[in-house]
């Protein structure tokens, strides 16, 4: 592999760690708190997880733990969408394992959970790992979206672990992958298999967070990368003064990414899906709001601006949410017949016939390309792949129509030239910021200390993240503690509760207090590129979201 100068330099970056992780691993012990309860549905979850429900929160403390020196084999899996810092979780885990006993081994299962089920793996060696330290991507072992949830899959995973003498598996993933990690932990415990399972909180979407998980890794780097790009576009818009830029930003459901980028770059308009849902704002109302800002700016002769659109918006607009859920059910129930329809005309006729009257009306009113995108393949969870729906284009088309109408009525005399963008994949494999490099390394190292203390069904956690790394507090959180029951495919399933943007939280309130001013008066803020070397406040600042939440 040809290596860039920055990449070579980043290999040598030494991640900062919480004080306790700098101690000899054989002297890192755990303190256990009180028994815990799940977020809700306690009786049902207790029945579903008889072995691992109610375990205490674990904090690390300095005390003898000779077991950390045992020779062990550990397996690691990267699951789901890429997020900057994944390689460093593996680096932290590897260094922890080797600090315990240099003869211990770390195996990386290839291509996500499927690698664990099918015994596709490599041994991670120091030389191999050194080429991935502090770099973006998941290419060290690859990732995948296979859902680890059936008894057959659990049994083959157990066979693979036994065959390779693996006594612990670390699953690096989002809410669904960590839920599945907890199910695997419970299954192994119920079989007395002697294989521990530990999760690590990953997703650029930022929606795997709660009292104990302050942020998922990757959110920091991804939002800084997107904010740099949005800022550059704002500056371009402000220089040429001729385009309205509509920018869709990744985030499958929650709008954390859009909100953080809005706080970083102060654009003219940002849609927050959770607010749309709360206020039951219709698509037409969103379009009218954006149009209103465009008209007001045109009155000041400013025929340019920037609009941020969260990727998951479409499902939060009430009438669209109903339509999508009807479509998901219909396509799941009538899959076989639907697959025999080869032309779009036949497909849309079938859809229109089988939808409720309201949804059929909403579907028919959508532009053809959006209809087609709504009918594309579902993801492994049966959901629409929102990253493939051009919501920003839908808004542009509707805004354009509205402006034409206003022009005819003599209420608008500006010009509306537009550009559209989608930032998602650009940020998922960026070189991790110092924050993500440090955080991920600490998460991986902590995962090893949890293994060395005999825990299973826990998620590695590092808290106090708005402070310098030396003050961070590592520990372990029982995964069942973060769970509730949700209906998936018509059945009650245990899942980690997704954290959406809280409308009474500080990040949203700060945005809401300023947005009217940003809308009309050009107030763009240009954050620039992530810096890896230089003053602390430039290189190591956490996201605005995290800072506000921890104030
Ligand atoms: P995870 O939840 O697995 O971290 O992935 C999140 C995400 O990046 C979303 O923001 C996006 O909608 C989705 O992945 C895209 O998935 P894919 O990589 O399969 O296109």
PDB file of N, CA and C in Angstrom, residues 128-164:
ATOM      1  N   UNK A 128       0.949  -5.992  11.268  1.00  0.00           N
ATOM      2  CA  UNK A 128      -0.266  -5.725  10.495  1.00  0.00           C
ATOM      3  C   UNK A 128      -1.011  -4.536  11.097  1.00  0.00           C
ATOM      4  N   UNK A 129      -1.165  -4.569  12.419  1.00  0.00           N
ATOM      5  CA  UNK A 129      -1.922  -3.521  13.102  1.00  0.00           C
ATOM      6  C   UNK A 129      -1.269  -2.147  12.947  1.00  0.00           C
ATOM      7  N   UNK A 130       0.074  -2.123  12.985  1.00  0.00           N
ATOM      8  CA  UNK A 130       0.774  -0.836  12.941  1.00  0.00           C
ATOM      9  C   UNK A 130       0.444  -0.023  11.693  1.00  0.00           C
ATOM     10  N   UNK A 131      -0.017  -0.699  10.647  1.00  0.00           N
ATOM     11  CA  UNK A 131      -0.361   0.036   9.414  1.00  0.00           C
ATOM     12  C   UNK A 131      -1.779   0.603   9.470  1.00  0.00           C
ATOM     13  N   UNK A 132      -2.478   0.383  10.585  1.00  0.00           N
ATOM     14  CA  UNK A 132      -3.864   0.873  10.694  1.00  0.00           C
ATOM     15  C   UNK A 132      -4.072   1.806  11.887  1.00  0.00           C
ATOM     16  N   UNK A 133      -3.053   1.974  12.721  1.00  0.00           N
ATOM     17  CA  UNK A 133      -3.230   2.788  13.917  1.00  0.00           C
ATOM     18  C   UNK A 133      -3.588   4.231  13.539  1.00  0.00           C
ATOM     19  N   UNK A 134      -4.566   4.775  14.227  1.00  0.00           N
ATOM     20  CA  UNK A 134      -4.998   6.168  14.047  1.00  0.00           C
ATOM     21  C   UNK A 134      -5.439   6.489  12.617  1.00  0.00           C
ATOM     22  N   UNK A 135      -5.876   5.475  11.889  1.00  0.00           N
ATOM     23  CA  UNK A 135      -6.373   5.735  10.528  1.00  0.00           C
ATOM     24  C   UNK A 135      -7.885   5.491  10.482  1.00  0.00           C
ATOM     25  N   UNK A 136      -8.526   6.057   9.447  1.00  0.00           N
ATOM     26  CA  UNK A 136      -9.971   5.865   9.289  1.00  0.00           C
ATOM     27  C   UNK A 136     -10.266   4.522   8.642  1.00  0.00           C
ATOM     28  N   UNK A 137     -11.565   4.255   8.442  1.00  0.00           N
ATOM     29  CA  UNK A 137     -11.951   3.031   7.734  1.00  0.00           C
ATOM     30  C   UNK A 137     -12.112   1.837   8.643  1.00  0.00           C
ATOM     31  N   UNK A 138     -12.684   0.799   8.065  1.00  0.00           N
ATOM     32  CA  UNK A 138     -12.817  -0.488   8.768  1.00  0.00           C
ATOM     33  C   UNK A 138     -12.081  -1.562   7.959  1.00  0.00           C
ATOM     34  N   UNK A 139     -11.199  -1.124   7.047  1.00  0.00           N
ATOM     35  CA  UNK A 139     -10.603  -2.083   6.117  1.00  0.00           C
ATOM     36  C   UNK A 139      -9.604  -3.033   6.775  1.00  0.00           C
ATOM     37  N   UNK A 140      -9.261  -2.810   8.012  1.00  0.00           N
ATOM     38  CA  UNK A 140      -8.349  -3.733   8.687  1.00  0.00           C
ATOM     39  C   UNK A 140      -8.901  -5.163   8.668  1.00  0.00           C
ATOM     40  N   UNK A 141     -10.228  -5.289   8.867  1.00  0.00           N
ATOM     41  CA  UNK A 141     -10.851  -6.622   8.775  1.00  0.00           C
ATOM     42  C   UNK A 141     -12.173  -6.574   7.992  1.00  0.00           C
ATOM     43  N   UNK A 142     -12.602  -5.374   7.599  1.00  0.00           N
ATOM     44  CA  UNK A 142     -13.868  -5.242   6.873  1.00  0.00           C
ATOM     45  C   UNK A 142     -15.060  -5.283   7.826  1.00  0.00           C
ATOM     46  N   UNK A 143     -16.212  -4.813   7.302  1.00  0.00           N
ATOM     47  CA  UNK A 143     -17.427  -4.782   8.124  1.00  0.00           C
ATOM     48  C   UNK A 143     -18.567  -5.422   7.348  1.00  0.00           C
ATOM     49  N   UNK A 144     -19.701  -5.616   7.987  1.00  0.00           N
ATOM     50  CA  UNK A 144     -20.855  -6.176   7.293  1.00  0.00           C
ATOM     51  C   UNK A 144     -22.106  -5.962   8.123  1.00  0.00           C
ATOM     52  N   UNK A 145     -23.265  -6.167   7.498  1.00  0.00           N
ATOM     53  CA  UNK A 145     -24.524  -5.900   8.200  1.00  0.00           C
ATOM     54  C   UNK A 145     -25.325  -7.165   8.510  1.00  0.00           C
ATOM     55  N   UNK A 146     -24.671  -8.345   8.474  1.00  0.00           N
ATOM     56  CA  UNK A 146     -25.402  -9.573   8.825  1.00  0.00           C
ATOM     57  C   UNK A 146     -25.906  -9.431  10.250  1.00  0.00           C
ATOM     58  N   UNK A 147     -27.191  -9.736  10.450  1.00  0.00           N
ATOM     59  CA  UNK A 147     -27.744  -9.652  11.811  1.00  0.00           C
ATOM     60  C   UNK A 147     -27.487 -10.962  12.527  1.00  0.00           C
ATOM     61  N   UNK A 148     -26.873 -10.866  13.696  1.00  0.00           N
ATOM     62  CA  UNK A 148     -26.544 -12.061  14.472  1.00  0.00           C
ATOM     63  C   UNK A 148     -27.693 -12.268  15.449  1.00  0.00           C
ATOM     64  N   UNK A 149     -28.674 -13.118  15.079  1.00  0.00           N
ATOM     65  CA  UNK A 149     -29.846 -13.178  15.962  1.00  0.00           C
ATOM     66  C   UNK A 149     -30.509 -14.544  16.082  1.00  0.00           C
ATOM     67  N   UNK A 150     -30.136 -15.493  15.222  1.00  0.00           N
ATOM     68  CA  UNK A 150     -30.839 -16.777  15.315  1.00  0.00           C
ATOM     69  C   UNK A 150     -30.023 -17.771  16.144  1.00  0.00           C
ATOM     70  N   UNK A 151     -30.716 -18.796  16.652  1.00  0.00           N
ATOM     71  CA  UNK A 151     -30.041 -19.820  17.450  1.00  0.00           C
ATOM     72  C   UNK A 151     -28.977 -20.532  16.620  1.00  0.00           C
ATOM     73  N   UNK A 152     -29.271 -20.760  15.335  1.00  0.00           N
ATOM     74  CA  UNK A 152     -28.279 -21.428  14.471  1.00  0.00           C
ATOM     75  C   UNK A 152     -27.007 -20.579  14.396  1.00  0.00           C
ATOM     76  N   UNK A 153     -27.215 -19.255  14.241  1.00  0.00           N
ATOM     77  CA  UNK A 153     -26.036 -18.375  14.145  1.00  0.00           C
ATOM     78  C   UNK A 153     -25.254 -18.383  15.462  1.00  0.00           C
ATOM     79  N   UNK A 154     -25.996 -18.374  16.584  1.00  0.00           N
ATOM     80  CA  UNK A 154     -25.315 -18.394  17.893  1.00  0.00           C
ATOM     81  C   UNK A 154     -24.530 -19.696  18.042  1.00  0.00           C
ATOM     82  N   UNK A 155     -25.155 -20.821  17.608  1.00  0.00           N
ATOM     83  CA  UNK A 155     -24.481 -22.113  17.735  1.00  0.00           C
ATOM     84  C   UNK A 155     -23.217 -22.156  16.876  1.00  0.00           C
ATOM     85  N   UNK A 156     -23.334 -21.667  15.625  1.00  0.00           N
ATOM     86  CA  UNK A 156     -22.097 -21.728  14.821  1.00  0.00           C
ATOM     87  C   UNK A 156     -21.041 -20.776  15.373  1.00  0.00           C
ATOM     88  N   UNK A 157     -21.462 -19.630  15.930  1.00  0.00           N
ATOM     89  CA  UNK A 157     -20.472 -18.723  16.540  1.00  0.00           C
ATOM     90  C   UNK A 157     -19.760 -19.432  17.685  1.00  0.00           C
ATOM     91  N   UNK A 158     -20.535 -20.173  18.464  1.00  0.00           N
ATOM     92  CA  UNK A 158     -19.944 -20.882  19.607  1.00  0.00           C
ATOM     93  C   UNK A 158     -18.968 -21.959  19.116  1.00  0.00           C
ATOM     94  N   UNK A 159     -19.378 -22.686  18.075  1.00  0.00           N
ATOM     95  CA  UNK A 159     -18.469 -23.704  17.511  1.00  0.00           C
ATOM     96  C   UNK A 159     -17.160 -23.065  17.073  1.00  0.00           C
ATOM     97  N   UNK A 160     -17.285 -21.912  16.397  1.00  0.00           N
ATOM     98  CA  UNK A 160     -16.083 -21.223  15.900  1.00  0.00           C
ATOM     99  C   UNK A 160     -15.189 -20.816  17.076  1.00  0.00           C
ATOM    100  N   UNK A 161     -15.805 -20.288  18.127  1.00  0.00           N
ATOM    101  CA  UNK A 161     -15.008 -19.863  19.297  1.00  0.00           C
ATOM    102  C   UNK A 161     -14.305 -21.070  19.915  1.00  0.00           C
ATOM    103  N   UNK A 162     -15.065 -22.170  20.077  1.00  0.00           N
ATOM    104  CA  UNK A 162     -14.478 -23.367  20.710  1.00  0.00           C
ATOM    105  C   UNK A 162     -13.317 -23.885  19.867  1.00  0.00           C
ATOM    106  N   UNK A 163     -13.580 -23.983  18.566  1.00  0.00           N
ATOM    107  CA  UNK A 163     -12.558 -24.518  17.647  1.00  0.00           C
ATOM    108  C   UNK A 163     -11.253 -23.723  17.735  1.00  0.00           C
ATOM    109  N   UNK A 164     -11.375 -22.405  17.937  1.00  0.00           N
ATOM    110  CA  UNK A 164     -10.175 -21.554  17.934  1.00  0.00           C
ATOM    111  C   UNK A 164      -9.706 -21.179  19.336  1.00  0.00           C
TER     112      UNK A 164
END
